[in-house]
Tab-separated table of C-alpha atoms in Angstrom:
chain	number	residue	atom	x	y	z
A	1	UNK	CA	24.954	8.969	3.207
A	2	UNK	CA	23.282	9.706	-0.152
A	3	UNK	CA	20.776	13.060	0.160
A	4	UNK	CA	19.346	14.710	-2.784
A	5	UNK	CA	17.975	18.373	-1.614
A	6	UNK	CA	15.317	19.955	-3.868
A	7	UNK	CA	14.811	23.642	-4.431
A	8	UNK	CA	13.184	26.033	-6.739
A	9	UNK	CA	9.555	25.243	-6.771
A	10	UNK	CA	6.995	27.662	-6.191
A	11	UNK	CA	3.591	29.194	-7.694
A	12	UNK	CA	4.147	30.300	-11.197
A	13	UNK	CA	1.303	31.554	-13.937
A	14	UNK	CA	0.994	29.359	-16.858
A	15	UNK	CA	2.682	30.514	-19.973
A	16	UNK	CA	5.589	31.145	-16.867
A	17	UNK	CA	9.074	29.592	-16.202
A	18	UNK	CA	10.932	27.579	-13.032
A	19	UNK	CA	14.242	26.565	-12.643
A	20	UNK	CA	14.436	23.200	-10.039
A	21	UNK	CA	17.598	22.259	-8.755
A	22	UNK	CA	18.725	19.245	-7.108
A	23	UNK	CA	21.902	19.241	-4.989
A	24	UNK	CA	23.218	15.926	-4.589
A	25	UNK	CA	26.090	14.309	-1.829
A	26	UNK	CA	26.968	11.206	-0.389
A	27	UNK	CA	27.987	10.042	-3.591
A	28	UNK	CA	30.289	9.941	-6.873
A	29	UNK	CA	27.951	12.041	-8.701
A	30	UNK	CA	28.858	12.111	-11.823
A	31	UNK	CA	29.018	8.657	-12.157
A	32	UNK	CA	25.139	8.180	-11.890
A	33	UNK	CA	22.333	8.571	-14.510
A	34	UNK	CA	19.809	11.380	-12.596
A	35	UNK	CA	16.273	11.892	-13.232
A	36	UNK	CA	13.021	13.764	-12.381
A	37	UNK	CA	9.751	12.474	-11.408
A	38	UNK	CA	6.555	14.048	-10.607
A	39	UNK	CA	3.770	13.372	-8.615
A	40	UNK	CA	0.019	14.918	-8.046
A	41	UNK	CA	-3.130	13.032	-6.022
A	42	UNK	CA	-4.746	12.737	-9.493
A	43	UNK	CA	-2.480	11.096	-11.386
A	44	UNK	CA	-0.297	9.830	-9.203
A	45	UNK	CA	3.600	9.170	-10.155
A	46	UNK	CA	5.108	10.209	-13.454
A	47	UNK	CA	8.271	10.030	-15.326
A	48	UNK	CA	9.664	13.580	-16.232
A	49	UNK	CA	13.171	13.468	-17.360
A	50	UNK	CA	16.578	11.394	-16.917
A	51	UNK	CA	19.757	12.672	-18.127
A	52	UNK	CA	23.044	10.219	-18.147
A	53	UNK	CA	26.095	10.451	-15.904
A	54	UNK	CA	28.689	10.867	-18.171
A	55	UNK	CA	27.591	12.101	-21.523
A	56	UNK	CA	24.500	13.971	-20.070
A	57	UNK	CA	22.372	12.568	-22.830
A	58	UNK	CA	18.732	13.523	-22.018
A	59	UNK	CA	14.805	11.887	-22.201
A	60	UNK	CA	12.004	13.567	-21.505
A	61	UNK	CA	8.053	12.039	-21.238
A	62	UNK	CA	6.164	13.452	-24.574
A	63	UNK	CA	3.899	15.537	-21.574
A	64	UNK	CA	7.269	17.712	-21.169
A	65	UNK	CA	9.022	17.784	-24.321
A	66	UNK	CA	10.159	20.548	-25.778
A	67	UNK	CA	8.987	22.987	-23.069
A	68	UNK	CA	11.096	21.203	-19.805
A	69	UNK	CA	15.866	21.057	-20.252
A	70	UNK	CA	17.080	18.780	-17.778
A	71	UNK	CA	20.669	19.179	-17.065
A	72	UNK	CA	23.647	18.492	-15.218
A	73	UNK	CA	26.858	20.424	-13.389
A	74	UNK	CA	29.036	17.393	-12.537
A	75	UNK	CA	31.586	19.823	-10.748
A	76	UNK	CA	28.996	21.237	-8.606
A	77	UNK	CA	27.205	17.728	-7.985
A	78	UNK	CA	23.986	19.803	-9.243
A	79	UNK	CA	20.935	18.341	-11.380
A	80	UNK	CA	18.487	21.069	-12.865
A	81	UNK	CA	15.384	21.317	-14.595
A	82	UNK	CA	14.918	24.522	-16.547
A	83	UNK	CA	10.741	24.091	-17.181
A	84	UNK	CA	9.032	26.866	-19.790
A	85	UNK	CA	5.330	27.330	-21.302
A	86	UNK	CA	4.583	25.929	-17.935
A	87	UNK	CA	0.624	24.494	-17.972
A	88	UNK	CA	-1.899	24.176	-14.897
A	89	UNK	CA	-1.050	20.055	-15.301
A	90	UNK	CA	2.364	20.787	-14.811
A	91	UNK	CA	1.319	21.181	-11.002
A	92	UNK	CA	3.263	18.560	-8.776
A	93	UNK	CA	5.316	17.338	-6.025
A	94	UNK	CA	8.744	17.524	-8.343
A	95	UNK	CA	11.382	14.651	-7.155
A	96	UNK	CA	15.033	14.026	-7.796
A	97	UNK	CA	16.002	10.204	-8.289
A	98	UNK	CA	18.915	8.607	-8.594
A	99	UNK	CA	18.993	5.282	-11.076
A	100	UNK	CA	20.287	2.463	-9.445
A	101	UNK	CA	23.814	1.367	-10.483
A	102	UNK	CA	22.153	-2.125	-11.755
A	103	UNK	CA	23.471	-2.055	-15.625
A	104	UNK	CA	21.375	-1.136	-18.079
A	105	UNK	CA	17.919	-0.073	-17.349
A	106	UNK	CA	17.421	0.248	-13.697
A	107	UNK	CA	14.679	1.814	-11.514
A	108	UNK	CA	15.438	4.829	-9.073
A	109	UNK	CA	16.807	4.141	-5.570
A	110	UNK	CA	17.293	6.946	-4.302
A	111	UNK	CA	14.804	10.301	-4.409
A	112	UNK	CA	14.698	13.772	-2.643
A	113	UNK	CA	12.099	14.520	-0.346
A	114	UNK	CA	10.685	16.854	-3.315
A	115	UNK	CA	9.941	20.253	-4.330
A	116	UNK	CA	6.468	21.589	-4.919
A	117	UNK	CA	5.572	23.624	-8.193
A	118	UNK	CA	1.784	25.200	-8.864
A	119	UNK	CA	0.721	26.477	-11.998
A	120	UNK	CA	-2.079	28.641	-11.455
B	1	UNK	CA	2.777	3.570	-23.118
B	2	UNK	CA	2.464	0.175	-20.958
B	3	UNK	CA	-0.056	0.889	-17.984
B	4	UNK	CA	0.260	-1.174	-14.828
B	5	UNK	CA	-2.924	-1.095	-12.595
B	6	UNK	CA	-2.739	-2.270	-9.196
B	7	UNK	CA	-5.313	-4.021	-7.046
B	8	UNK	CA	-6.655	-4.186	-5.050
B	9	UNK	CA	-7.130	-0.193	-4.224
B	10	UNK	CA	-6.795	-0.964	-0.522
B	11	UNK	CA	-5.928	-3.696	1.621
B	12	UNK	CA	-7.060	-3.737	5.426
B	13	UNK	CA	-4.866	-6.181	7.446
B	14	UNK	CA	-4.005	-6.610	10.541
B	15	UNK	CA	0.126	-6.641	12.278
B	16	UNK	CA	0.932	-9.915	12.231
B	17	UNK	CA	-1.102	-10.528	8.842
B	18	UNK	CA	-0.014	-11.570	4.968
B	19	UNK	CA	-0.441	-8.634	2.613
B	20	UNK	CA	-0.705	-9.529	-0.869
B	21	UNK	CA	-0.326	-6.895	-3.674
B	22	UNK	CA	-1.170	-7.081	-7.503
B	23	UNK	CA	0.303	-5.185	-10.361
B	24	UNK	CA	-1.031	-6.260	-14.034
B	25	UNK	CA	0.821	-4.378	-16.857
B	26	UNK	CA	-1.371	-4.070	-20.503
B	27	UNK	CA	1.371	-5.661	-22.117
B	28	UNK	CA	4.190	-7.694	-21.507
B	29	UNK	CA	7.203	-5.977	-19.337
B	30	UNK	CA	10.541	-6.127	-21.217
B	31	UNK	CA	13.076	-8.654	-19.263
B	32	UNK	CA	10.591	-8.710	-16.125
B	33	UNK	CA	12.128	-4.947	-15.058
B	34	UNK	CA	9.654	-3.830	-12.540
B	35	UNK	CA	10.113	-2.348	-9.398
B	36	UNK	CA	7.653	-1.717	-5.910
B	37	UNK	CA	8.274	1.478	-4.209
B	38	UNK	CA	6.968	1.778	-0.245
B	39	UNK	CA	5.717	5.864	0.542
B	40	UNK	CA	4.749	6.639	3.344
B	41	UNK	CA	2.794	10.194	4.050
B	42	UNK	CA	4.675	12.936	3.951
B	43	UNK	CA	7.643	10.734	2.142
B	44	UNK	CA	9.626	10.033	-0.935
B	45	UNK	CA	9.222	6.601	-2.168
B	46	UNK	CA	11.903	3.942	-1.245
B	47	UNK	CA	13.063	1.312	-3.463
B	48	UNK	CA	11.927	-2.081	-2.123
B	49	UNK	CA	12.125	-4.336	-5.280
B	50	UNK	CA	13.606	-4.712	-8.722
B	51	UNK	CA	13.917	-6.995	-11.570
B	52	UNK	CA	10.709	-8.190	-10.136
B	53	UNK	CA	12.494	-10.065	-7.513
B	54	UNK	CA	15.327	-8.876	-5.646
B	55	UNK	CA	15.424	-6.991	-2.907
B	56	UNK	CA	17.238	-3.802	-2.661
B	57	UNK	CA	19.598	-3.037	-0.180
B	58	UNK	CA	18.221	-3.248	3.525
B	59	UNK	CA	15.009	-4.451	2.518
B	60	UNK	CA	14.035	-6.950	5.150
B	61	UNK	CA	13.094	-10.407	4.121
B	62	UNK	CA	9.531	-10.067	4.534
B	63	UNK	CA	9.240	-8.388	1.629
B	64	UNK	CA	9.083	-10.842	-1.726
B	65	UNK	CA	8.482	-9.801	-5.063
B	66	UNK	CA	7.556	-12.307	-8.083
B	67	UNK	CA	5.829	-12.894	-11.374
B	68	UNK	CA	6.732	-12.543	-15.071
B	69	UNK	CA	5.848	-11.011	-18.474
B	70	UNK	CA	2.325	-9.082	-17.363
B	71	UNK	CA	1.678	-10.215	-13.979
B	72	UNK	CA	3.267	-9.614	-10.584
B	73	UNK	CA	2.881	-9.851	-6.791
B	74	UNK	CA	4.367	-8.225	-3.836
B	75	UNK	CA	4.430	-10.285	-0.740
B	76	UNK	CA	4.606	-9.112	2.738
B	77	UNK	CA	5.127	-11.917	4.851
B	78	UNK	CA	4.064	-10.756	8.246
B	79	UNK	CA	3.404	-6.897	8.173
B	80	UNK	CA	4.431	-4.663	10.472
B	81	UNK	CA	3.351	-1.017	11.705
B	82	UNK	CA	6.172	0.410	9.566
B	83	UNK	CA	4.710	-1.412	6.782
B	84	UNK	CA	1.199	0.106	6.744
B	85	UNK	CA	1.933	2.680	3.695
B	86	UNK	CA	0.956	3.050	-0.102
B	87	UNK	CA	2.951	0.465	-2.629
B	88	UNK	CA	3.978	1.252	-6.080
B	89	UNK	CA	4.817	-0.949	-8.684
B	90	UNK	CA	6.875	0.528	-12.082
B	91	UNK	CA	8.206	-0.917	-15.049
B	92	UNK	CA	11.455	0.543	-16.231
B	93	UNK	CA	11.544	-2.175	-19.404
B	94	UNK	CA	9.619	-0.224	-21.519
B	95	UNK	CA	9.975	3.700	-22.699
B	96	UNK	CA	8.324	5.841	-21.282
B	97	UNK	CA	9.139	4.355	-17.595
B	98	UNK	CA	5.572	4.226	-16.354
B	99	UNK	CA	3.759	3.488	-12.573
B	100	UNK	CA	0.848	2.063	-11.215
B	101	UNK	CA	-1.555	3.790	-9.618
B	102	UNK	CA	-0.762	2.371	-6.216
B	103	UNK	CA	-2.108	-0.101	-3.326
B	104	UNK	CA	-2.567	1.475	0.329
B	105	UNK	CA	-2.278	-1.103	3.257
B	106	UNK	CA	-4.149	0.157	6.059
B	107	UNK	CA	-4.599	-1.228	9.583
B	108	UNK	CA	-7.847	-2.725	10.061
């Protein structure tokens, strides 16, 4: 069974740092593009981040670049997002998805239950 | 950035009942690659449809997804009381991956 386990949110200043971590099982991890996604009440769902399975290349939404790393341990089946100069916008319900092994440019189908991070 | 807007904001059915849901992207969706995501409160979003029209895996039947290029529908045939959630659509053709804002199916 595929699980993705969130962990590392929390309440954080702005100007302040978070590391989230994502422990996934179930699967051949390393063998799967990752990403992150975000969502608040206001604005709803949001692309964050995706990072590929094998050569870890990484995207990132312009709302997060340069200030949020995602990356990858394949031998410890761990995704990560290091996020720095974090902003009060930056507050959200912070998921793990897995792309969909479709070829090419597929959507997510499976996501964590999330992890919650407040900038304030 | 392509924006997708849903409609209507709410639907209020009844079990038993044909939901129809709308998702209208400003511009056209590269290769029809949209998806429609099911949450339910207190839940992560499941996967329900992709490439605009196939199911994922275990998605009952009564689910249907269609349309092309800027417009597309999500059909639920006969709805259940699982089915009474909040729908997503989101196109994955076009960088940066965007969503709508979502559709909630309520029981009337």
């Amino acid at each position: 069974e595929v699980q993705l386990l969130e962990s590392g949110g929390g309440l954080v200043q702005p100007g302040g740092s978070l590391r989230l971590s994502c422990a996934a099982s179930g699967f051949t991890f390393n063998t799967f593009a990752m990403s992150w996604v975000r969502q608040t009440p206001g604005k709803g769902l949001e692309w964050v981040s995706a990072i590929s399975g094998s050569d870890g290349r990484a995207y990132y939404a312009d709302s997060v670049k340069g200030r949020f790393t995602i990356s990858r341990d394949n031998s410890k089946s761990t995704l990560s997002l290091q996020m720095n100069s974090l902003r009060a916008e930056d507050t959200a319900l912070y998921y793990c998805a897995r792309f969909l092994p479709c070829g090419g440019d597929c959507p997510f189908d499976y996501w964590g239950q999330g992890t919650l991070v407040t900038v304030s | 950035e392509i924006v997708l807007t849903q409609s209507p904001g709410t639907l209020s059915l009844s079990p038993g009942e044909r939901a129809t849901l709308s998702c209208r992207a400003s511009q056209s969706v590269r290769s029809n690659l949209l998806a429609w995501y099911q949450q339910n409160p207190g839940q992560a979003p499941r996967l329900l449809i992709y490439g605009a029209s196939s199911r994922a895996t275990g998605i009952p039947d009564r689910f249907s997804g269609s349309g092309s290029g800027t417009d597309f529908t999500l059909t639920i045939s006969r709805l259940e009381p699982e089915d009474f959630a909040v729908y997503y659509c989101q196109q994955y053709g076009n960088s940066p991956r965007t969503f709508g804002q979502g559709t909630k199916v309520e029981i009337k």
